[in-house]
RNA sequence: GCGGACGUGGCGGAAUUGGCAGACGCGCAAGACUUAGGAUCUUGUACCGCAAGGUGUGUGGGUUCAAGUCCCACCGUCCGCACCA
């Protein structure tokens, strides 16, 4: 209620900028100037390099707010680094393969439109977006531009694939994959996400949200698991230069766990029945074989508490069991497996019912010789070995399952003495709940009395010695399936030959070009299958005329896993890149991008970098020295639900509806959500650039809040920033004559107190701005300080009465004018990275030649940073009661004296005893009275 | 459940090393200029109180001369992962 009433009072107005402030023409002028005069990159190898990179976009057709923030950040920092004298590259390109273009084309074909080929569309989108970027004043190095959909790029994507094939990093296998029935293609595990719709929770496609289905399919995989440990170790080296969020998510995703493999032995019996007794010895059926069954556990210390063994429905042993069990059991197992496997692995995981079937077989515990029943259970995943030793007493999942099937729990761990003493640790009743903490072993033969950690080590060592297992490391990370049954992607450069099998396309025949004339309407099989001329080829090995090309295309994440290397040598037609150029520019010094790529793109990119390192192409292992993850700019959506309607509206529409009596304020629900067309909560950055200018929009997205935090776009908030830009511009333009052709200061001309204060403000701004641009990236605070300086400057001009005075060497205001001149120059340079057009304009207005980006970044003068006199707070008993003005270098004694002499303290002291005084020079004085 | 982030005025946020909480901006209020203002400028604006003064950074404790900041316990919000044995 209070929310909706405050909402209706907060009127949203259409704010139009002042016509007299002609930012549009000067922005256009400077954009043209930069295009013609930008200093060539890489001209001077003696300068320190800086590689500024932002994630390249998918060319969807329009630049939206999701782009404005990262590109503004990267452009501001690139411009800053150039001013600092670095040799900077800040390239841009296009992640141009992918489903949206293909889907749009399909839609258009179905709607009967023409000229909608994904290629045509994509290239048109790119031209449009490049132009939008120019309007923002982004100083990207367009001569390095890459397009993943062009053969001159994907030739090298294919080349990397061949290198991976050579090294057995790429391989083919039949696998259960996630199939998106709507996109009609395979998704990688990382591309499947949990979707909650109404009350339903299911595994859906990260792109379209459709429920994914499992499918068995022959597909190409990249052996990223081979790199699991290196990917993990690399994370710790990145340290504080990567956000903790990304690092922990990647760590989690790799999911390293150290444990022990233990070989149980299963007695296979012919005619075994799962309905038989569950306690050993199982005697139904005839023994036919004994086979090893390896389980993986992180809690080998609980091995004496095993009361059954469970295997995953996909476990290879299941087939053998089905051949042996009696017909009733066969049917039960068969039905159970059918049911379980019809779900995706992740759906299975999200269900909470633990179910399973007894096989009638028994497994022998290698450590104590006990025979325990063997189950097939839905809660066991094909992780580790796909088999677990179940310990209901010390594992919650096993405990749940054991209750369902009335299996015993046997306690083998006791809390440590220390744990028993604590308030939560004394009572352990394994019949009621599993005790999952580590502790001291009991009922565990010779291991009894050991603590968990020691027992795990001892048991692992003994198993190893006995040849029945030993320590192992497992990962959650799976190999990366890259085959996609879609058209608009990079063809996989292999040939299938009936005689030779899979044959790689020879390097000299690259690229395998994606044909244009393909019927790409989705049928469930790869569109390239329907293109006989593409598919039919000679086997490069045996010359067989009836070989077929692979008709799948690669996951587009492959394309984007190496693009930043190509930027260093984008036009090279001979090799993927000149290693010397990569040595010059890489690793990337700063990579800016969204959190949505924390695991997908960033882990693939790191993997590719390590691979290219291994084949000797690059000499570093981590591609991005610093990763900055920016927040999302969200919008406030308004949904009106009443008897007339149930839909999203804009703020203006809501107002109109209320005025017409068609809605009441309380019918509206406001929510902060990701900007989207359907929710009408978006803002079009290009439209805002037209109305307010690029500098305003650039500054505005940075002023919204700390760049790594999500923030809400407030359509009214832009006016404050726009006003500031105008004020800054106006202040410089109208006061430029005050500092025109200043004669030098004579040695005896000194700054007055106001000038010293202004100088102090200007130089501390340099310190502040430098610190932020160097790495803290709290641009909002830099902007705030610049606003303050403009306010200070204006007040200074008024208070020093600079306007009226005559200029000349004898002008008494000359020192003040010099101070003003310096403050102007500092202000302009501090703002130049963020608002480059206005900074250029201001620089030019003050008589500057060329571009402001030819100017060096200012250095703070230490002398200006210290004031002669400072104001310090005085506390009495910890509460601020007043201030004192003291000399800058006043020591503790002087501070104490000044404090005692101050009115505030005298008044409060009033005869009371001073117990203690704390005086911190330069900070504070605290008087403690009794 | 595990992991991460966060909690400060009407709002976005500042306070980086324990040292004047609320910078800067929005909004709001009053005034100036103006034919007009949704332009521009000036002033005010954490809360309670006429005031003196008091209270105040999610809650409760603690350390300290001094805590938004450090420690302990809790509450809440958001995000990610989630039967990984």
XYZ file of N, CA and C (backbone and C1' of nucleotides) in Angstrom, chain A residues 13-14 18 249 252 257 296-298 348-349 351 353-354 379-381 383 388 397 476 703-704 706 709 720 723 726-727 768 771 776 780-781 784 787-788 791 794 873 875 879-881 916 918 920 923-924 926 928, chain B residues 1-8 10-21 23-29 37-43 52-56 64-67 78-85:
510
model
N 8.611 12.090 -15.402
C 8.446 13.119 -16.419
C 9.374 12.844 -17.577
N 8.958 13.331 -18.696
C 9.837 13.244 -19.848
C 10.746 14.458 -19.772
N 18.159 20.904 -22.512
C 18.147 22.288 -22.971
C 18.691 22.385 -24.395
N 32.637 -19.994 -7.782
C 31.732 -20.738 -8.659
C 32.493 -21.735 -9.528
N 33.625 -24.635 -7.381
C 32.451 -25.458 -7.150
C 32.131 -26.324 -8.366
N 37.079 -33.690 -5.488
C 36.952 -34.308 -4.161
C 37.931 -35.463 -4.033
N 33.268 -45.493 -4.732
C 34.065 -44.319 -4.372
C 33.462 -43.697 -3.129
N 34.326 -43.349 -2.181
C 33.823 -42.702 -0.975
C 34.822 -41.685 -0.454
N 34.299 -40.621 0.143
C 35.185 -39.670 0.819
C 35.271 -40.024 2.296
N 16.468 -35.937 -12.032
C 16.522 -37.021 -11.071
C 17.042 -36.486 -9.745
N 18.020 -35.607 -9.876
C 18.638 -35.063 -8.675
C 17.690 -34.150 -7.923
N 14.422 -34.405 -7.759
C 13.360 -35.124 -7.058
C 13.868 -35.531 -5.687
N 12.451 -38.062 -3.741
C 12.155 -39.440 -3.362
C 13.338 -40.336 -3.683
N 13.789 -41.028 -2.657
C 14.856 -41.992 -2.922
C 14.210 -43.334 -3.171
N 19.224 -42.518 -6.439
C 20.003 -41.415 -5.884
C 21.500 -41.572 -6.137
N 21.860 -42.678 -6.727
C 23.280 -42.850 -7.041
C 23.514 -42.382 -8.482
N 24.433 -41.462 -8.628
C 24.725 -40.890 -9.933
C 25.937 -41.573 -10.538
N 28.664 -40.732 -10.967
C 29.792 -39.911 -10.549
C 30.747 -40.827 -9.815
N 28.154 -46.780 -4.763
C 28.512 -46.274 -3.431
C 28.353 -47.352 -2.381
N 21.850 -39.412 3.056
C 21.130 -40.011 1.926
C 20.910 -41.493 2.153
N 33.603 -33.094 -10.376
C 32.245 -32.966 -10.898
C 32.281 -32.569 -12.371
N 27.683 6.378 -12.684
C 27.307 7.090 -11.459
C 26.218 6.349 -10.689
N 25.586 5.399 -11.355
C 24.491 4.643 -10.751
C 24.885 3.969 -9.442
N 28.392 1.379 -7.496
C 29.621 0.638 -7.774
C 29.386 -0.298 -8.953
N 28.179 -3.913 -8.754
C 26.895 -4.179 -8.122
C 25.754 -4.025 -9.128
N 20.452 14.591 -13.244
C 21.497 15.104 -12.362
C 22.836 15.113 -13.075
N 22.846 17.636 -15.981
C 23.042 18.978 -15.432
C 24.506 19.240 -15.133
N 26.602 19.770 -18.224
C 26.298 21.101 -18.734
C 26.981 22.187 -17.903
N 26.928 22.002 -16.599
C 27.552 22.954 -15.679
C 29.061 23.010 -15.893
N 42.691 10.779 -5.900
C 41.480 9.964 -5.845
C 41.224 9.284 -7.191
N 43.715 6.562 -8.102
C 43.482 5.345 -7.341
C 42.316 4.533 -7.922
N 40.522 0.313 -8.224
C 39.367 0.114 -7.352
C 38.071 0.206 -8.146
N 31.813 5.876 -9.542
C 30.803 6.784 -8.992
C 31.427 7.792 -8.030
N 32.450 7.369 -7.294
C 33.054 8.295 -6.338
C 33.973 9.303 -7.038
N 31.635 11.918 -8.289
C 31.188 12.758 -7.178
C 32.249 13.804 -6.839
N 32.313 16.525 -9.368
C 31.191 17.439 -9.146
C 31.546 18.441 -8.057
N 32.178 17.937 -7.024
C 32.588 18.826 -5.938
C 33.570 19.874 -6.435
N 31.880 22.585 -8.225
C 31.247 23.476 -7.248
C 32.280 24.390 -6.594
N 33.465 27.114 -9.036
C 32.477 28.186 -9.220
C 32.454 29.121 -8.013
N 38.311 17.230 14.607
C 37.201 17.073 15.547
C 37.720 16.872 16.972
N 36.477 15.264 20.546
C 35.457 14.479 21.216
C 35.583 14.642 22.711
N 32.258 11.447 22.087
C 31.264 12.110 21.252
C 31.821 13.419 20.726
N 31.585 13.664 19.454
C 32.116 14.874 18.852
C 31.378 16.082 19.404
N 32.173 17.019 19.949
C 31.549 18.200 20.550
C 31.979 19.485 19.876
N 41.867 11.417 30.971
C 42.763 10.916 29.944
C 42.529 11.706 28.671
N 43.329 11.445 24.445
C 43.927 10.768 23.305
C 43.991 11.776 22.170
N 45.445 12.110 18.371
C 46.083 11.481 17.223
C 46.342 12.570 16.186
N 44.288 13.545 13.015
C 43.030 12.791 13.022
C 41.989 13.359 13.987
N 42.308 13.313 15.288
C 41.256 13.559 16.272
C 41.841 13.810 17.658
N 40.422 13.203 21.662
C 39.336 12.716 22.499
C 39.688 12.991 23.965
N 38.721 12.387 27.775
C 37.910 11.524 28.626
C 37.814 12.165 29.994
P 19.266 -25.137 6.327
O 20.349 -26.052 5.610
C 21.061 -27.013 6.366
C 21.934 -27.770 5.424
C 23.099 -26.974 4.868
O 24.212 -27.019 5.749
C 21.965 -28.058 3.089
P 25.084 -25.723 5.966
O 25.958 -25.679 4.640
C 26.940 -26.675 4.393
C 27.501 -26.519 3.006
C 28.035 -25.137 2.687
O 29.328 -24.908 3.222
C 26.692 -25.869 0.900
P 29.690 -23.431 3.718
O 29.902 -22.669 2.343
C 30.968 -23.043 1.482
C 30.853 -22.300 0.181
C 30.757 -20.788 0.299
O 31.999 -20.172 0.557
C 29.145 -21.537 -1.235
P 31.995 -18.839 1.438
O 31.444 -17.743 0.419
C 32.206 -17.379 -0.719
C 31.381 -16.514 -1.637
C 30.916 -15.188 -1.054
O 31.940 -14.219 -1.006
C 29.134 -16.194 -2.221
P 31.897 -13.145 0.178
O 30.761 -12.145 -0.317
C 30.957 -11.377 -1.498
C 29.653 -10.755 -1.919
C 29.070 -9.742 -0.949
O 29.696 -8.481 -1.048
C 27.365 -11.211 -1.657
P 29.937 -7.648 0.306
O 28.462 -7.170 0.685
C 27.792 -6.239 -0.147
C 26.309 -6.292 0.091
C 25.810 -5.719 1.404
O 25.817 -4.305 1.404
C 24.654 -7.714 0.936
P 25.969 -3.509 2.786
O 24.486 -3.585 3.354
C 23.414 -3.100 2.565
C 22.108 -3.360 3.290
C 21.942 -2.576 4.586
O 20.611 -2.075 4.685
C 21.719 -4.899 5.006
P 20.338 -0.667 4.012
O 21.200 0.335 4.878
C 20.944 0.479 6.274
C 21.613 1.704 6.781
C 21.074 3.014 6.219
O 19.930 3.442 6.952
C 23.444 3.032 6.144
P 13.928 7.799 6.174
O 13.349 8.166 4.738
C 12.032 7.762 4.403
C 11.817 7.884 2.923
C 12.953 7.405 2.031
O 13.002 5.997 1.938
C 12.130 9.445 1.203
P 14.414 5.266 1.737
O 14.730 5.536 0.205
C 13.999 4.858 -0.813
C 14.571 5.248 -2.159
C 16.045 4.937 -2.345
O 16.272 3.574 -2.673
C 15.632 7.137 -3.061
P 17.637 2.899 -2.248
O 18.632 3.428 -3.360
C 18.400 3.113 -4.731
C 19.494 3.724 -5.558
C 20.902 3.436 -5.086
O 21.321 2.141 -5.473
C 20.716 5.728 -5.611
P 22.393 1.360 -4.643
O 23.659 2.304 -4.799
C 24.663 2.383 -3.808
C 25.294 3.738 -3.913
C 26.388 4.011 -2.897
O 27.640 3.685 -3.470
C 24.745 5.695 -2.736
P 28.808 3.190 -2.568
O 29.224 4.519 -1.797
C 29.937 5.522 -2.519
C 30.355 6.636 -1.619
C 31.297 6.272 -0.485
O 32.605 6.098 -0.970
C 29.696 7.830 0.255
P 33.497 4.955 -0.379
O 33.718 5.431 1.121
C 34.526 6.560 1.394
C 34.430 6.900 2.843
C 34.712 5.754 3.802
O 36.090 5.536 3.950
C 32.796 6.914 4.506
P 36.629 4.178 4.517
O 36.760 3.325 3.170
C 36.942 1.909 3.187
C 38.198 1.507 2.449
C 39.488 1.921 3.159
O 40.445 0.875 2.982
C 39.448 2.828 0.981
P 40.575 -0.267 4.032
O 41.775 0.216 4.950
C 42.427 -0.745 5.773
C 43.123 -0.048 6.904
C 42.188 0.660 7.885
O 42.573 0.358 9.212
C 43.870 2.150 7.124
P 41.702 -0.612 10.080
O 40.626 0.454 10.545
C 39.358 0.050 10.981
C 38.637 1.223 11.588
C 39.446 2.508 11.680
O 38.528 3.597 11.696
C 38.929 1.779 13.834
P 38.657 4.779 10.667
O 38.462 6.058 11.586
C 37.222 6.296 12.214
C 37.254 7.621 12.930
C 37.861 8.754 12.111
O 37.130 9.932 12.397
C 39.042 8.513 14.142
P 35.838 10.284 11.499
O 35.347 11.564 12.290
C 34.824 11.468 13.611
C 33.727 12.486 13.764
C 32.570 12.312 12.774
O 31.360 12.665 13.433
C 33.510 14.441 12.523
P 30.528 11.527 14.103
O 30.006 10.693 12.874
C 29.129 11.301 11.959
C 29.301 10.634 10.638
C 28.386 11.190 9.568
O 29.036 12.263 8.910
C 28.172 8.844 9.657
P 25.706 14.270 2.846
O 26.928 14.805 1.979
C 28.119 15.242 2.609
C 29.320 14.908 1.757
C 29.143 15.158 0.254
O 29.381 16.514 -0.070
C 30.080 13.023 0.588
P 28.329 17.377 -0.828
O 28.174 16.570 -2.199
C 29.204 16.585 -3.181
C 28.875 15.614 -4.284
C 27.450 15.723 -4.824
O 27.314 16.777 -5.746
C 27.921 13.463 -4.407
P 25.997 17.611 -5.803
O 24.979 16.566 -6.414
C 25.089 16.176 -7.769
C 24.225 14.976 -8.045
C 22.729 15.144 -7.831
O 22.120 15.875 -8.874
C 23.416 13.083 -6.935
P 20.792 16.652 -8.610
O 19.725 15.477 -8.447
C 19.375 14.676 -9.570
C 18.433 13.582 -9.127
C 17.106 14.064 -8.556
O 16.209 14.439 -9.582
C 17.982 12.381 -7.171
P 15.296 15.728 -9.399
O 14.376 15.287 -8.169
C 13.436 14.220 -8.316
C 12.857 13.881 -6.966
C 12.200 15.040 -6.226
O 10.869 15.222 -6.661
C 13.649 13.899 -4.760
P 10.295 16.708 -6.724
O 10.180 17.092 -5.188
C 9.321 16.368 -4.320
C 9.580 16.781 -2.901
C 9.471 18.283 -2.633
O 8.137 18.716 -2.503
C 11.430 17.452 -1.621
P 7.760 20.189 -3.006
O 8.374 21.099 -1.865
C 7.874 21.002 -0.534
C 8.625 21.952 0.360
C 8.744 23.377 -0.153
O 7.583 24.132 0.094
C 10.852 22.638 0.609
P 6.765 29.898 -13.386
O 7.214 28.436 -13.753
C 6.320 27.503 -14.368
C 7.139 26.437 -15.055
C 8.169 25.799 -14.122
O 8.179 24.388 -14.306
C 9.231 26.729 -16.044
P 7.927 23.592 -13.097
O 8.609 22.220 -13.486
C 9.814 21.773 -12.891
C 10.603 21.008 -13.925
C 11.341 21.899 -14.911
O 12.565 21.288 -15.251
C 9.841 20.491 -16.078
P 13.890 21.819 -14.566
O 14.390 22.908 -15.619
C 14.805 22.493 -16.916
C 15.732 23.527 -17.513
C 16.788 24.080 -16.569
O 17.931 23.236 -16.536
C 15.712 25.870 -17.651
P 18.792 23.128 -15.222
O 19.266 24.632 -14.950
C 20.314 25.203 -15.716
C 20.537 26.626 -15.276
C 20.867 26.801 -13.793
O 22.230 26.550 -13.531
C 19.206 28.358 -14.406
P 22.667 25.905 -12.167
O 22.579 27.131 -11.155
C 23.429 28.250 -11.323
C 22.984 29.371 -10.421
C 22.860 29.020 -8.944
O 24.108 29.017 -8.286
C 20.943 30.215 -9.610
P 24.367 28.086 -7.054
O 23.609 28.854 -5.875
C 24.008 30.153 -5.491
C 23.091 30.647 -4.397
C 22.889 29.666 -3.241
O 23.954 29.700 -2.318
C 20.796 30.538 -3.916
P 24.364 28.385 -1.547
O 23.181 28.224 -0.488
C 22.997 29.197 0.524
C 21.694 28.958 1.244
C 21.494 27.555 1.804
O 22.200 27.354 3.020
C 19.516 28.248 0.719
P 19.237 23.897 20.265
O 19.686 23.542 21.746
C 20.386 24.492 22.545
C 20.342 24.080 23.993
C 20.943 22.701 24.287
O 22.349 22.753 24.477
C 18.819 22.863 25.291
P 23.291 21.847 23.676
O 22.620 20.410 23.843
C 22.782 19.635 25.023
C 21.600 18.739 25.204
C 21.709 17.355 24.562
O 22.473 16.456 25.356
C 19.606 18.281 24.042
P 23.329 15.324 24.666
O 22.203 14.279 24.226
C 21.449 13.591 25.235
C 20.242 12.942 24.610
C 20.543 11.841 23.602
O 20.856 10.614 24.232
C 18.883 13.266 22.727
P 21.841 9.639 23.550
O 20.970 9.117 22.314
C 19.830 8.296 22.553
C 19.104 8.026 21.259
C 19.926 7.351 20.173
O 20.051 5.951 20.389
C 18.712 9.128 19.233
P 21.376 5.223 19.899
O 21.244 5.319 18.319
C 20.228 4.584 17.645
C 20.189 4.994 16.194
C 21.444 4.656 15.415
O 21.391 3.310 14.969
C 20.777 6.880 14.934
P 38.506 -3.513 26.491
O 38.754 -2.288 25.514
C 39.934 -2.214 24.737
C 39.849 -1.056 23.791
C 39.488 0.278 24.424
O 40.605 0.895 25.041
C 38.218 -0.057 22.435
P 40.391 1.691 26.418
O 39.682 3.048 25.974
C 39.084 3.880 26.948
C 38.630 5.152 26.290
C 37.767 4.977 25.066
O 36.423 4.796 25.410
C 39.466 6.544 24.590
P 35.589 3.717 24.651
O 35.562 4.286 23.163
C 34.805 5.461 22.883
C 35.006 5.877 21.453
C 34.675 4.803 20.429
O 33.293 4.795 20.168
C 36.747 5.822 19.895
P 32.578 3.464 19.811
O 33.207 3.121 18.378
C 32.981 3.943 17.250
C 32.586 3.094 16.068
C 31.270 2.349 16.251
O 30.630 2.234 14.979
C 33.003 0.789 15.973
P 14.661 -12.596 -1.637
O 15.941 -12.374 -2.559
C 16.023 -11.258 -3.434
C 17.427 -11.116 -3.947
C 17.999 -12.345 -4.631
O 17.515 -12.524 -5.946
C 19.610 -11.477 -3.155
P 17.354 -14.007 -6.526
O 18.863 -14.381 -6.888
C 19.585 -13.623 -7.850
C 21.036 -14.046 -7.826
C 21.295 -15.525 -8.039
O 21.176 -15.915 -9.395
C 22.608 -14.773 -6.236
P 20.650 -17.396 -9.720
O 21.950 -18.283 -9.482
C 23.135 -18.032 -10.224
C 24.277 -18.785 -9.618
C 24.065 -20.277 -9.449
O 24.243 -20.993 -10.645
C 24.967 -19.407 -7.461
P 23.361 -22.290 -10.922
O 23.977 -23.335 -9.886
C 25.312 -23.792 -10.054
C 25.709 -24.651 -8.890
C 24.823 -25.856 -8.609
O 25.022 -26.928 -9.509
C 25.290 -24.780 -6.584
P 23.715 -27.794 -9.935
O 23.277 -28.450 -8.553
C 24.122 -29.409 -7.948
C 23.740 -29.581 -6.510
C 22.517 -30.442 -6.258
O 22.854 -31.800 -6.414
C 22.494 -28.583 -4.810
P 21.730 -32.898 -6.622
O 22.525 -33.965 -5.752
C 23.067 -33.571 -4.498
C 22.929 -34.702 -3.521
C 23.742 -35.916 -3.913
O 24.430 -36.388 -2.774
C 21.490 -36.506 -3.496
P 25.696 -35.571 -2.273
O 26.730 -35.684 -3.490
C 27.312 -36.930 -3.809
C 28.643 -36.680 -4.490
C 29.326 -35.405 -3.969
O 30.646 -35.629 -3.722
C 28.886 -35.224 -6.314
P 31.649 -35.984 -3.090
O 31.114 -37.033 -2.026
C 31.783 -38.221 -1.847
C 30.914 -39.171 -1.077
C 31.276 -40.638 -1.285
O 32.345 -41.026 -0.438
C 28.969 -40.372 -1.554
